[in-house]
């Protein structure tokens, strides 16, 4: 019996359209389908209805049902919402095609032009839940059966373009290939319309096409005339992508994907990679799609050392230009990294071919990203109006590690189509532009967590997608500059090097305001008379009074009688740093000598910006004052505690003794007055006695200007000099250590461990201890000549420590301990390390085993039901299983079998593993967002330093500039100082989040290690096993205490912010 396709040629052409995997094959098959049905391609939405009516084919009915369901939404008005509107879409990337599909469903005539003639980009895109649901609703599984069948939700760019191209063709979009849009051709006279200029010469039909809407989706390098583009710049970031041939063998399918591994929380992996291959990376991702796709961020020095880059050039374009990149070395680099990440299980890695027939591996720069200042404009000439909109990369270039590109690109496409609908309804140009810009403000803030949860309700209407939508956030009067009577402004590129995310709060104090504030804060203290910002601070009493005013209880004013100026100033500088989070800008010697008035003004301005909201009435200032740089203060204490712990650990190692397992029975309150340590010297630190210590960098010996000064361990450095001695990475608070032997500074990954063999599993922050709730290295009070020393007075006894011997059940519970704060408090998240771990964690709460209480398997019922309703499930093709290691596989099998759920809920395994991968992806994105923001802050600080140096040179020069000009320069310098302090405070906040990630990673590692010992029979354990188990348990107790310290810090800050109410922040 003949098949149906052999009877009806149209059926065969339709099947060819579904199965075609090349752009030209899709076009030729669709043209054949139209010829067989007697239709002309590009006929708009009426063409779709004709195809559906004539092609009565069983294989097409499911696709028609999906498209009809989408088109039946009220917003499309049955395809008549934009009847009569003519649109030109430039670019056949995923966002351009998605915008074209929406415009076609609205009933507009849509013409799309694309300069390429084939789809060849193998790179893989991460998909958000709503994009998965959206593509499924367009028939993605019909066109691409493997759509979202793995443990990770992604699709290659090429496959995404193919399926959207097929939908666009069916909906009547007219597409022209190999045509480059070069500009607009305004109407020459009244009564004519806007046209476009193309190269090479297009067909007459396209050349004469007049349109009233232009949607540009041509990529970040092409922005239509009139739009302003802002550059968001960070530190040099070099990405490497590699696509290897996917033979789809059994061995290849068993290799698990990597949703993302980042150095910021898993330093041991990258240390092992460096030792094994010499490759130094920041992160790596592996997706399995049409190809084996790897993307990673590499360090420049590593690429130079391995010969991937031939020469080091300061210009990024020249550094990564084809002439400076060695192709063979780049291929070896990518192949070695991929082999290590997959444990060599992919076999012989053969590169896929790119569009030019070369190995598909490339190095690219994502140091700077472009963002359009506005998303739409209106141009008018001779009475003809043209609406211009941006979507895709020419609107916002995405930061690839966050996986936001296609999701936000689709959102922008929907927003642009909504704008066209409002335009077709007759809304005024300014009203349309104001609504579009209101939506644009939301785009960069969107994430799967802050959008509507029900992705099935998403549609063209923005209210269906964005919670708390305000379409009047931007008013028509604010967008008048976007309405041009005639296009005349060229594209501008504005630098965003100085930070725009956190503008300085409040007005910057002038010199007079700063002096007045200091006088108010120090009023009433004996012997303190502040009349200026130079000589009045030379004796140290004024600074001691200011510190006492902000933190009473550290020192009584009467105790300052007879104290030397240098000693009092040294004590005040150190207390301000240790207890207020105000880092020094100048040394005690310079402050006493009065030879750095600009440095003193900058230093005091930090006090003012942090505590300007403090009431003037006498009394103690709360430790959680809204102006206190609490994160900076916390990290400063953390850094000093790490140094002290390392010193103690080195001493213990030398003696061969290990501390016994102890648990703090009582934690001292932070409200108690500090207790000086008997062994702390009462004389000022020597580094404060060095003359002009702040004028020269302690590393390079070059001059230090005020905004360049970074204080660490009592010495001053350039930020550009304060880098790891080995990898030259920027050192951030609490993320570095100084080696006592050579005196160099190192990141925690490369910090040498005296007396220990280098072991990647025992390096980094996981081998260090965080501070507990109080700090015992409080600087001593200044000594008073002729009076009894403070250290000789009886010292209150420290809280006693009780030796706690833990039984096996107690150790079992401790290994799974997760701190749970109050409901109001946001505790550090508990992300998984791998899908295996998450599967175990999820099952522990639902099954017998692992020492957990028996619970009903109703949890799996809910999980199963949600999985069946989720956008990732499919009734068209079963999803492939994700391989597990044998240990986890056996555990999951036994737990499911024993609980009786294996037969009732067959997809529980896939559900748990998919959710595990989703959590891994969230963790990776969080880490990469932190790293990107750190790089942006570093670039912004460099810009501030350059501007501050110019102002400082102008102020210090003995020029004849008028006093009014000097006052203006000083005010500008203080403004830069305040911006720097704001950025440093934000940087400290990010580092606290990094500490959370590191502690979570460490707790998981210790938990797994402890389980291996606990699962052994006690009779089979050796003495070495028991000793190792005790050491792991001790480390686990430390980590629990450290996470507890972070939680309490966050809770105290939250409560202080609630108590203080809204107010300016320092």
CSV table of C-alpha atoms in Angstrom, one decimal, residues 874-1049:
chain,number,residue,atom,x,y,z
A,874,UNK,CA,6.6,15.9,26.5
A,875,UNK,CA,3.9,13.7,25.1
A,876,UNK,CA,5.7,13.4,21.8
A,877,UNK,CA,9.1,11.9,22.7
A,878,UNK,CA,10.4,10.3,25.9
A,879,UNK,CA,13.3,12.1,27.4
A,880,UNK,CA,16.6,10.4,27.6
A,881,UNK,CA,17.9,9.4,31.0
A,882,UNK,CA,20.8,11.1,32.6
A,883,UNK,CA,23.6,8.9,33.7
A,884,UNK,CA,24.6,8.6,37.3
A,885,UNK,CA,27.6,7.2,39.1
A,886,UNK,CA,27.0,3.6,40.2
A,887,UNK,CA,26.8,4.5,43.9
A,888,UNK,CA,24.1,7.1,43.5
A,889,UNK,CA,22.3,4.9,41.0
A,890,UNK,CA,22.1,2.0,43.5
A,891,UNK,CA,21.0,4.4,46.3
A,892,UNK,CA,18.2,5.8,44.3
A,893,UNK,CA,17.1,2.4,43.1
A,894,UNK,CA,17.0,0.9,46.6
A,895,UNK,CA,15.2,3.9,48.1
A,896,UNK,CA,12.5,4.0,45.4
A,897,UNK,CA,12.1,0.2,45.5
A,898,UNK,CA,11.8,0.0,49.2
A,899,UNK,CA,9.3,2.8,49.4
A,900,UNK,CA,7.0,1.4,46.7
A,901,UNK,CA,7.1,4.5,44.5
A,902,UNK,CA,9.1,3.2,41.6
A,903,UNK,CA,6.1,1.8,39.7
A,904,UNK,CA,3.6,4.5,40.7
A,905,UNK,CA,5.8,7.4,39.8
A,906,UNK,CA,8.2,6.4,37.0
A,907,UNK,CA,9.4,9.9,36.2
A,908,UNK,CA,10.5,10.8,39.7
A,909,UNK,CA,14.2,10.1,38.9
A,910,UNK,CA,14.2,12.4,35.9
A,911,UNK,CA,12.4,15.1,37.8
A,912,UNK,CA,14.8,15.1,40.7
A,913,UNK,CA,17.8,15.2,38.4
A,914,UNK,CA,16.4,17.9,36.2
A,915,UNK,CA,15.8,20.0,39.3
A,916,UNK,CA,19.3,19.3,40.5
A,917,UNK,CA,20.7,20.7,37.3
A,918,UNK,CA,18.5,23.7,37.5
A,919,UNK,CA,19.8,24.5,41.0
A,920,UNK,CA,23.3,24.1,39.8
A,921,UNK,CA,22.6,26.5,37.0
A,922,UNK,CA,21.2,29.1,39.4
A,923,UNK,CA,24.3,28.8,41.6
A,924,UNK,CA,26.6,29.2,38.6
A,925,UNK,CA,24.7,32.2,37.4
A,926,UNK,CA,24.9,33.8,40.9
A,927,UNK,CA,28.6,33.3,41.0
A,928,UNK,CA,29.1,34.7,37.5
A,929,UNK,CA,27.0,37.7,38.3
A,930,UNK,CA,29.2,38.4,41.3
A,931,UNK,CA,32.3,38.0,39.3
A,932,UNK,CA,31.1,40.3,36.5
A,933,UNK,CA,30.0,43.0,39.0
A,934,UNK,CA,33.5,42.7,40.7
A,935,UNK,CA,35.1,43.3,37.3
A,936,UNK,CA,32.9,46.3,36.6
A,937,UNK,CA,33.7,47.7,40.0
A,938,UNK,CA,37.4,47.3,39.4
A,939,UNK,CA,37.1,49.1,36.0
A,940,UNK,CA,35.0,51.9,37.7
A,941,UNK,CA,37.6,52.3,40.4
A,942,UNK,CA,40.4,52.6,37.8
A,943,UNK,CA,38.4,55.4,36.1
A,944,UNK,CA,37.9,57.2,39.5
A,945,UNK,CA,41.6,56.9,40.3
A,946,UNK,CA,42.6,58.5,37.0
A,947,UNK,CA,40.2,61.4,37.6
A,948,UNK,CA,41.2,61.8,41.2
A,949,UNK,CA,44.9,61.9,40.2
A,950,UNK,CA,44.2,64.8,37.9
A,951,UNK,CA,42.3,66.7,40.5
A,952,UNK,CA,44.9,66.0,43.2
A,953,UNK,CA,47.8,67.2,41.0
A,954,UNK,CA,45.8,70.4,40.3
A,955,UNK,CA,45.2,71.0,44.0
A,956,UNK,CA,48.7,70.3,45.1
A,957,UNK,CA,50.3,72.4,42.5
A,958,UNK,CA,51.3,75.9,43.6
A,959,UNK,CA,49.3,77.5,40.8
A,960,UNK,CA,47.7,80.9,40.8
A,961,UNK,CA,44.3,79.4,40.3
A,962,UNK,CA,41.6,81.4,42.1
A,963,UNK,CA,40.3,80.0,45.5
A,964,UNK,CA,36.9,79.5,44.0
A,965,UNK,CA,38.4,77.1,41.4
A,966,UNK,CA,40.3,75.2,44.1
A,967,UNK,CA,37.2,74.9,46.2
A,968,UNK,CA,35.4,73.4,43.1
A,969,UNK,CA,38.3,71.0,42.5
A,970,UNK,CA,38.2,69.9,46.2
A,971,UNK,CA,34.4,69.3,46.0
A,972,UNK,CA,34.9,67.2,42.9
A,973,UNK,CA,37.7,65.2,44.7
A,974,UNK,CA,35.4,64.6,47.7
A,975,UNK,CA,32.7,63.4,45.3
A,976,UNK,CA,35.1,60.9,43.8
A,977,UNK,CA,36.1,59.7,47.2
A,978,UNK,CA,32.5,59.1,48.1
A,979,UNK,CA,31.9,57.2,44.9
A,980,UNK,CA,35.0,55.1,45.7
A,981,UNK,CA,33.7,54.4,49.2
A,982,UNK,CA,30.4,53.4,47.8
A,983,UNK,CA,32.0,51.0,45.3
A,984,UNK,CA,34.3,49.5,48.0
A,985,UNK,CA,31.2,48.9,50.2
A,986,UNK,CA,29.4,47.1,47.4
A,987,UNK,CA,32.5,45.1,46.7
A,988,UNK,CA,32.5,44.0,50.4
A,989,UNK,CA,28.9,43.0,50.1
A,990,UNK,CA,29.7,40.8,47.1
A,991,UNK,CA,32.6,39.2,49.0
A,992,UNK,CA,30.2,38.2,51.8
A,993,UNK,CA,28.1,36.4,49.3
A,994,UNK,CA,31.3,34.7,48.0
A,995,UNK,CA,32.0,33.6,51.5
A,996,UNK,CA,28.6,32.0,51.7
A,997,UNK,CA,29.2,30.1,48.5
A,998,UNK,CA,32.6,28.9,49.7
A,999,UNK,CA,31.2,27.7,53.0
A,1000,UNK,CA,28.4,25.9,51.3
A,1001,UNK,CA,30.9,24.1,49.1
A,1002,UNK,CA,33.1,23.2,52.0
A,1003,UNK,CA,30.2,21.9,54.1
A,1004,UNK,CA,29.1,19.7,51.2
A,1005,UNK,CA,32.6,18.3,50.8
A,1006,UNK,CA,33.0,17.6,54.5
A,1007,UNK,CA,29.6,16.1,54.7
A,1008,UNK,CA,30.5,13.7,51.9
A,1009,UNK,CA,33.9,12.9,53.4
A,1010,UNK,CA,32.4,12.2,56.8
A,1011,UNK,CA,29.7,9.9,55.4
A,1012,UNK,CA,32.4,7.7,53.9
A,1013,UNK,CA,33.9,7.1,57.3
A,1014,UNK,CA,30.5,6.8,59.1
A,1015,UNK,CA,29.3,4.2,56.6
A,1016,UNK,CA,32.1,1.9,57.6
A,1017,UNK,CA,31.8,-0.7,60.4
A,1018,UNK,CA,33.4,0.5,63.6
A,1019,UNK,CA,35.3,-2.8,63.9
A,1020,UNK,CA,36.9,-2.3,60.5
A,1021,UNK,CA,38.2,1.2,61.2
A,1022,UNK,CA,41.9,1.7,61.8
A,1023,UNK,CA,43.4,4.2,64.2
A,1024,UNK,CA,44.2,6.4,61.2
A,1025,UNK,CA,40.6,6.2,60.0
A,1026,UNK,CA,39.3,7.4,63.4
A,1027,UNK,CA,41.9,10.2,63.5
A,1028,UNK,CA,40.9,11.3,60.1
A,1029,UNK,CA,37.2,11.1,61.0
A,1030,UNK,CA,37.8,13.3,64.0
A,1031,UNK,CA,39.7,15.9,61.9
A,1032,UNK,CA,36.8,16.0,59.3
A,1033,UNK,CA,34.3,16.4,62.1
A,1034,UNK,CA,36.3,19.2,63.7
A,1035,UNK,CA,36.4,21.0,60.3
A,1036,UNK,CA,32.7,20.5,59.9
A,1037,UNK,CA,32.0,22.0,63.3
A,1038,UNK,CA,34.2,25.0,62.3
A,1039,UNK,CA,32.2,25.5,59.0
A,1040,UNK,CA,28.9,25.3,60.9
A,1041,UNK,CA,30.1,28.0,63.3
A,1042,UNK,CA,31.3,30.1,60.4
A,1043,UNK,CA,28.0,29.9,58.6
A,1044,UNK,CA,26.3,30.8,61.8
A,1045,UNK,CA,28.5,33.9,62.1
A,1046,UNK,CA,27.5,35.0,58.6
A,1047,UNK,CA,23.8,34.4,59.4
A,1048,UNK,CA,24.0,36.4,62.6
A,1049,UNK,CA,25.8,39.2,60.8
